[in-house]
Coordinates of C-alpha atoms in Angstrom, one line a residue:
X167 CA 0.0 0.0 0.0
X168 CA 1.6 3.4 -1.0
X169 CA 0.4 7.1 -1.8
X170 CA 0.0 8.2 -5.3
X171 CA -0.8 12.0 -6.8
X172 CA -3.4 11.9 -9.1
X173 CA -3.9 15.9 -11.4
X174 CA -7.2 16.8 -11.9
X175 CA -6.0 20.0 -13.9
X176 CA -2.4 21.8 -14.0
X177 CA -2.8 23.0 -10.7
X178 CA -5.2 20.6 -8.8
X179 CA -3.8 17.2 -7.5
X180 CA -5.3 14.7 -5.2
X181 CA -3.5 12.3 -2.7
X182 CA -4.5 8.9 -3.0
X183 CA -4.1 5.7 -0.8
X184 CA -3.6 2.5 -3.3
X185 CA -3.1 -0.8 -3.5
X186 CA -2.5 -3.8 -6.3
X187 CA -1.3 -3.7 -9.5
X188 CA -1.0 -1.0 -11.1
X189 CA -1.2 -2.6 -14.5
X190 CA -4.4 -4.4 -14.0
X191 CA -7.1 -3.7 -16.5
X192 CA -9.7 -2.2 -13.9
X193 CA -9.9 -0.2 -10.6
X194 CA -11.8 0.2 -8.0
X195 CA -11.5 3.4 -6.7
X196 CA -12.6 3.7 -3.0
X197 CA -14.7 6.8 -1.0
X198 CA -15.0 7.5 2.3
X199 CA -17.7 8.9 5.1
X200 CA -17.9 12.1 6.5
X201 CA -15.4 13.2 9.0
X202 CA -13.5 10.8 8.4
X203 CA -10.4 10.3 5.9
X204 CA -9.4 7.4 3.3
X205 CA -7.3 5.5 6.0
X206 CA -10.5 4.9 7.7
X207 CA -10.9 1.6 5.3
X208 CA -7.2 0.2 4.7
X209 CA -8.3 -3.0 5.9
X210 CA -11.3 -2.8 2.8
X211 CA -8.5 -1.8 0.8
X212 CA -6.1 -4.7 2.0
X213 CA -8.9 -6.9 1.4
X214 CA -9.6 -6.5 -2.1
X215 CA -5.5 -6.3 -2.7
X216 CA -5.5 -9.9 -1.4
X217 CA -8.4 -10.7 -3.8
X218 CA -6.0 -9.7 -6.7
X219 CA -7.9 -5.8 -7.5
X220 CA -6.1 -2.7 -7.7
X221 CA -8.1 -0.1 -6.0
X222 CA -7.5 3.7 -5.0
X223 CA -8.9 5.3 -2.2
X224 CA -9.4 9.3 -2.3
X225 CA -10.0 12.1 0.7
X226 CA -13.3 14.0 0.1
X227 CA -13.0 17.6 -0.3
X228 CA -12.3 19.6 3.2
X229 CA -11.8 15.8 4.4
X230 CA -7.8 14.2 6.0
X231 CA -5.6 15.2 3.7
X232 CA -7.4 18.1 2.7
X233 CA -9.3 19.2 6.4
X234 CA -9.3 23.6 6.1
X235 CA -11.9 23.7 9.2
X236 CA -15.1 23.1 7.1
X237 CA -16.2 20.0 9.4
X238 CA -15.8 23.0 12.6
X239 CA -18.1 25.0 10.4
X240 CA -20.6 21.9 10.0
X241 CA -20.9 21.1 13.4
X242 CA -21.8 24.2 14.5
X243 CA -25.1 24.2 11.7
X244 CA -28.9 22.7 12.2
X245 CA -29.2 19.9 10.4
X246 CA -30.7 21.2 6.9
X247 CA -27.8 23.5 6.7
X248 CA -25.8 20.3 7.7
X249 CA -27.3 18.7 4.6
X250 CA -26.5 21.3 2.2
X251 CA -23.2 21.7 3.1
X252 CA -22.6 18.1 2.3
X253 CA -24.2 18.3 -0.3
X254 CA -21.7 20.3 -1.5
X255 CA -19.1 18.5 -0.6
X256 CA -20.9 15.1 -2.6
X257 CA -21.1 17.2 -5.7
X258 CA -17.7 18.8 -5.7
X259 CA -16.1 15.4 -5.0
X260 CA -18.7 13.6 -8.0
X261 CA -16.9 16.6 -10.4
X262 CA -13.2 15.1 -9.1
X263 CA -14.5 11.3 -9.2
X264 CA -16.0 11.5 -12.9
X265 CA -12.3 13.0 -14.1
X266 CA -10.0 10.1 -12.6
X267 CA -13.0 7.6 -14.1
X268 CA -12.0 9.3 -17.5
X269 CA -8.4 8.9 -16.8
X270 CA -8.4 5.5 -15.8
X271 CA -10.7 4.7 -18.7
X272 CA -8.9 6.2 -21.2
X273 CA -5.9 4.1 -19.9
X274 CA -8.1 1.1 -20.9
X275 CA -9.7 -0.1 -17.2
X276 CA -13.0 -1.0 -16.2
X277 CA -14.1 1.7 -13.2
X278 CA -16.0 0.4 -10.2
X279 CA -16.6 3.0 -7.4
X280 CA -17.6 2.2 -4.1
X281 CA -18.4 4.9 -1.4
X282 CA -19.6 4.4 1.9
X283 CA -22.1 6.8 3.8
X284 CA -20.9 10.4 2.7
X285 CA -19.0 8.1 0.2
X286 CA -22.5 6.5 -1.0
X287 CA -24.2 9.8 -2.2
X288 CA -20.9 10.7 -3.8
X289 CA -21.4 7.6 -6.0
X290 CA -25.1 7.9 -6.3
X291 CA -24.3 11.6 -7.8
X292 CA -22.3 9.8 -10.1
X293 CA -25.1 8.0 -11.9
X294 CA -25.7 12.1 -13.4
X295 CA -21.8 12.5 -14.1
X296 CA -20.2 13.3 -17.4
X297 CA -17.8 10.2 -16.4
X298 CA -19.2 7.4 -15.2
X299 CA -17.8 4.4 -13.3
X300 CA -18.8 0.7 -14.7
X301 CA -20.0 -0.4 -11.4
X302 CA -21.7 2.0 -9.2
X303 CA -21.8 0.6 -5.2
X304 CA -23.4 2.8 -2.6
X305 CA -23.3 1.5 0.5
X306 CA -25.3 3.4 3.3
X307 CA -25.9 5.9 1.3
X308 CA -29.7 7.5 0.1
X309 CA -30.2 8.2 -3.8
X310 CA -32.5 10.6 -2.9
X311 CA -31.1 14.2 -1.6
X312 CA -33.9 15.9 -0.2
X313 CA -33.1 17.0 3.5
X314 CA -36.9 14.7 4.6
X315 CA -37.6 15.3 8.1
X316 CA -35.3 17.8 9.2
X317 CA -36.6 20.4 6.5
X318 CA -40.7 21.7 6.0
X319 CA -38.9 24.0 2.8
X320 CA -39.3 23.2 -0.5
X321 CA -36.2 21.4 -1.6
X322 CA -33.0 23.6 -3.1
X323 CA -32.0 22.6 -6.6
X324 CA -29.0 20.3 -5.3
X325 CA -31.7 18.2 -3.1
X326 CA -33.7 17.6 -6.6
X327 CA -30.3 16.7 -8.2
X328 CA -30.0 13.0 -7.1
X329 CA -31.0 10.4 -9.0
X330 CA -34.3 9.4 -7.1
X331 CA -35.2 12.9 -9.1
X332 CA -33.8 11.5 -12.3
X333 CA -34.6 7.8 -12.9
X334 CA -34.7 7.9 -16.6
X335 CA -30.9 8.7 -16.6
X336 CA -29.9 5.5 -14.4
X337 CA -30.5 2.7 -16.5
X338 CA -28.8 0.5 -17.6
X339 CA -26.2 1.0 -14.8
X340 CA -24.7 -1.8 -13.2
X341 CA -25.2 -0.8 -9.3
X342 CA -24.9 -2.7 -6.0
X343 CA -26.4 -1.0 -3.2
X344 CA -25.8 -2.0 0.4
X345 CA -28.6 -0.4 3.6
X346 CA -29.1 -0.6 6.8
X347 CA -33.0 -1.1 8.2
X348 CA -32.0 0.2 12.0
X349 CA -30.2 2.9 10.6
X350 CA -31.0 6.1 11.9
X351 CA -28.4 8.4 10.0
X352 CA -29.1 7.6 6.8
X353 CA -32.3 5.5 6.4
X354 CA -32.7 2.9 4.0
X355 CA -35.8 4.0 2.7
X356 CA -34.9 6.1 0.3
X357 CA -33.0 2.9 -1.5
X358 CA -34.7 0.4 -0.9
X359 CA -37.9 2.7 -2.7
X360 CA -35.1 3.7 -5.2
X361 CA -34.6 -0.1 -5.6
X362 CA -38.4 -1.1 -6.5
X363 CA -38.6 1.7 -8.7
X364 CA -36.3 0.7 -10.6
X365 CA -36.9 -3.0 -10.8
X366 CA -39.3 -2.1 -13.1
X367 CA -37.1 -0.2 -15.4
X368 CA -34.5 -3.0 -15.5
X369 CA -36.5 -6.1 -16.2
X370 CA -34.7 -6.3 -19.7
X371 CA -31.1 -6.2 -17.5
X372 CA -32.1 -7.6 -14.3
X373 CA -28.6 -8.7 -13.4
X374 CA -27.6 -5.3 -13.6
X375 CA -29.1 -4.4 -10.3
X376 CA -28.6 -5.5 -6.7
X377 CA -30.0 -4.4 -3.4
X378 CA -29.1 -5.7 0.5
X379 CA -30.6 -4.3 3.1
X380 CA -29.5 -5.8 6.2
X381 CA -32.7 -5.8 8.6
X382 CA -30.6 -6.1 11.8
X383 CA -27.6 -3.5 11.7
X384 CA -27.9 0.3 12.4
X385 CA -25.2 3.3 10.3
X386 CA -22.4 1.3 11.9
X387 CA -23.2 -2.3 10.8
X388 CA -22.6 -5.4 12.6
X389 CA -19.4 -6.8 11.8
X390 CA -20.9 -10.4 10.3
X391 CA -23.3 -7.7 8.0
X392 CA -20.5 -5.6 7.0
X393 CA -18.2 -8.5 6.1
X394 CA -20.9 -10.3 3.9
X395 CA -21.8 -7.3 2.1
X396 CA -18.3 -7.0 1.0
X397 CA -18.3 -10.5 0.5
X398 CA -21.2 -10.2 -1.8
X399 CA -19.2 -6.9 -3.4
X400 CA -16.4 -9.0 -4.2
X401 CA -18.5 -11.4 -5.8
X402 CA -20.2 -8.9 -8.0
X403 CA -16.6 -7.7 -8.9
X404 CA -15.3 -11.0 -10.0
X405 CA -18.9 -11.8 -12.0
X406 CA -18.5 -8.3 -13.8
X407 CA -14.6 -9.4 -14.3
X408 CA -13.1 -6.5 -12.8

C-alpha cells in the first residue's frame, strides 16, 4: 500500500491511498464517510489487494488530507444546513471522481466506485456525471437528496439533483447497493424505494441491479453484515470481471 498523486488539472492534485497492480485492467476506486479520511478503510483496501484488484482510495473535499476547518463550520449548523453543506461536498467530490474515471478509462480499465455513507451519495451523484464508473456501489448511502424530516422547505436545486429525481438517466447502470434497516443516519428508505422503482425499469437487465438491506444493523453495521456485504461486493466484482 503506497500514496500516489493523481492531477485533476495543471494545478489541482489529489493524494490517493492505493493498493494492487497497477497494471491491471480495472480499478476500484474507493470513497470514504464524512469526518473521516481514506485510511479509515485500509483494511477494505487490504482486502480487495489480497483478492487480486487494484483499487485507490481518495479524501473528500475539506476531508484528511485536505481538512481547512469546514467540518468545525458543519458542526456548528442545524441539520438542513448540515445537509446542504454536504451536499456540496458530494457534488464537488462527484466533479473530481468523474475526471480520474476518464483517466483511468482512457488508460483502458474498467471503473468500479464504491463509497460508503458520505461516500455513498458521492457515487449515487455519479449515476448524473459526465464520467461514469462501470459499477456503481453505494453502501449506506440514500439516492434521494432531499433534506426529509429535518426540513418543512421546498427542496433547493441540489436536493432535486440525485438520482431518485432522475430515474430515466440510471438505467442500464450496473449498481450494488448495500442499507441498513436500523439505521437512523441515513435510512434505508430512500433505497430500498429507489430499488423497487427501478426494478421495473431494469426487467430487460435484471442482473444489472442488486440491493441488500440488512434488517438487523444500524449506520455502523454489525461486523458479520459488514463483512458479507463486502463479500457479496467482491462477488459482484469477480462476475463483472473487474
Amino acid at each position: 500500500m503506497y500514496n500516489e498523486t493523481y492531477f485533476l488539472d495543471e494545478n489541482t492534485a489529489l493524494q490517493a491511498l492505493q493498493a494492487g497492480d497497477t497494471r491491471s485492467d480495472s480499478v476500484v476506486i474507493v470513497l470514504h464517510g464524512l469526518a473521516v479520511s481514506k485510511e479509515v478503510h485500509i483494511t477494505e483496501i487490504t482486502r480487495l489487494n489480497s483478492e487480486g484488484f487494484f483499487s485507490v482510495a481518495f479524501d473528500a473535499p475539506h476531508h484528511g488530507s485536505r481538512e481547512d476547518g469546514w467540518l468545525e463550520v458543519l458542526r456548528k449548523l442545524d441539520r438542513r444546513e448540515q445537509q446542504q453543506m454536504m451536499l456540496s461536498c458530494v457534488f464537488q467530490q462527484a466533479q473530481e471522481i468523474s475526471v480520474i474515471v476518464k483517466h483511468f478509462k482512457d488508460l483502458g480499465k474498467k471503473v468500479c466506485v464504491i463509497g460508503i455513507s458520505m461516500g455513498a451519495y458521492t457515487t449515487f451523484a455519479l449515476l448524473r456525471a459526465e464520467h461514469k464508473p462501470d459499477l456503481f456501489a453505494p453502501f449506506l448511502g440514500n439516492p434521494d437528496f432531499r433534506a426529509g424530516r429535518y426540513s418543512t422547505l421546498s427542496p433547493s436545486i441540489p436536493e432535486i439533483s440525485g438520482p431518485a429525481d432522475h430515474l430515466d438517466e440510471v438505467f442500464p447502470a450496473s449498481l450494488f447497493m448495500v442499507n441498513a434497516t436500523k439505521d437512523h443516519i441515513v435510512n434505508a428508505l430512500g433505497s430500498r424505494n429507489f430499488y423497487e422503482k427501478l426494478r421495473r425499469i431494469y426487467k430487460t437487465k435484471p442482473n444489472n441491479l442488486e440491493y441488500f438491506e440488512y434488517t438487523n444493523s444500524e449506520h455502523l453495521m454489525l461486523p458479520e453484515d459488514w463483512f458479507d456485504a463486502w463479500d457479496r461486493f467482491i462477488n459482484r466484482l469477480k462476475r463483472e470481471k473487474f
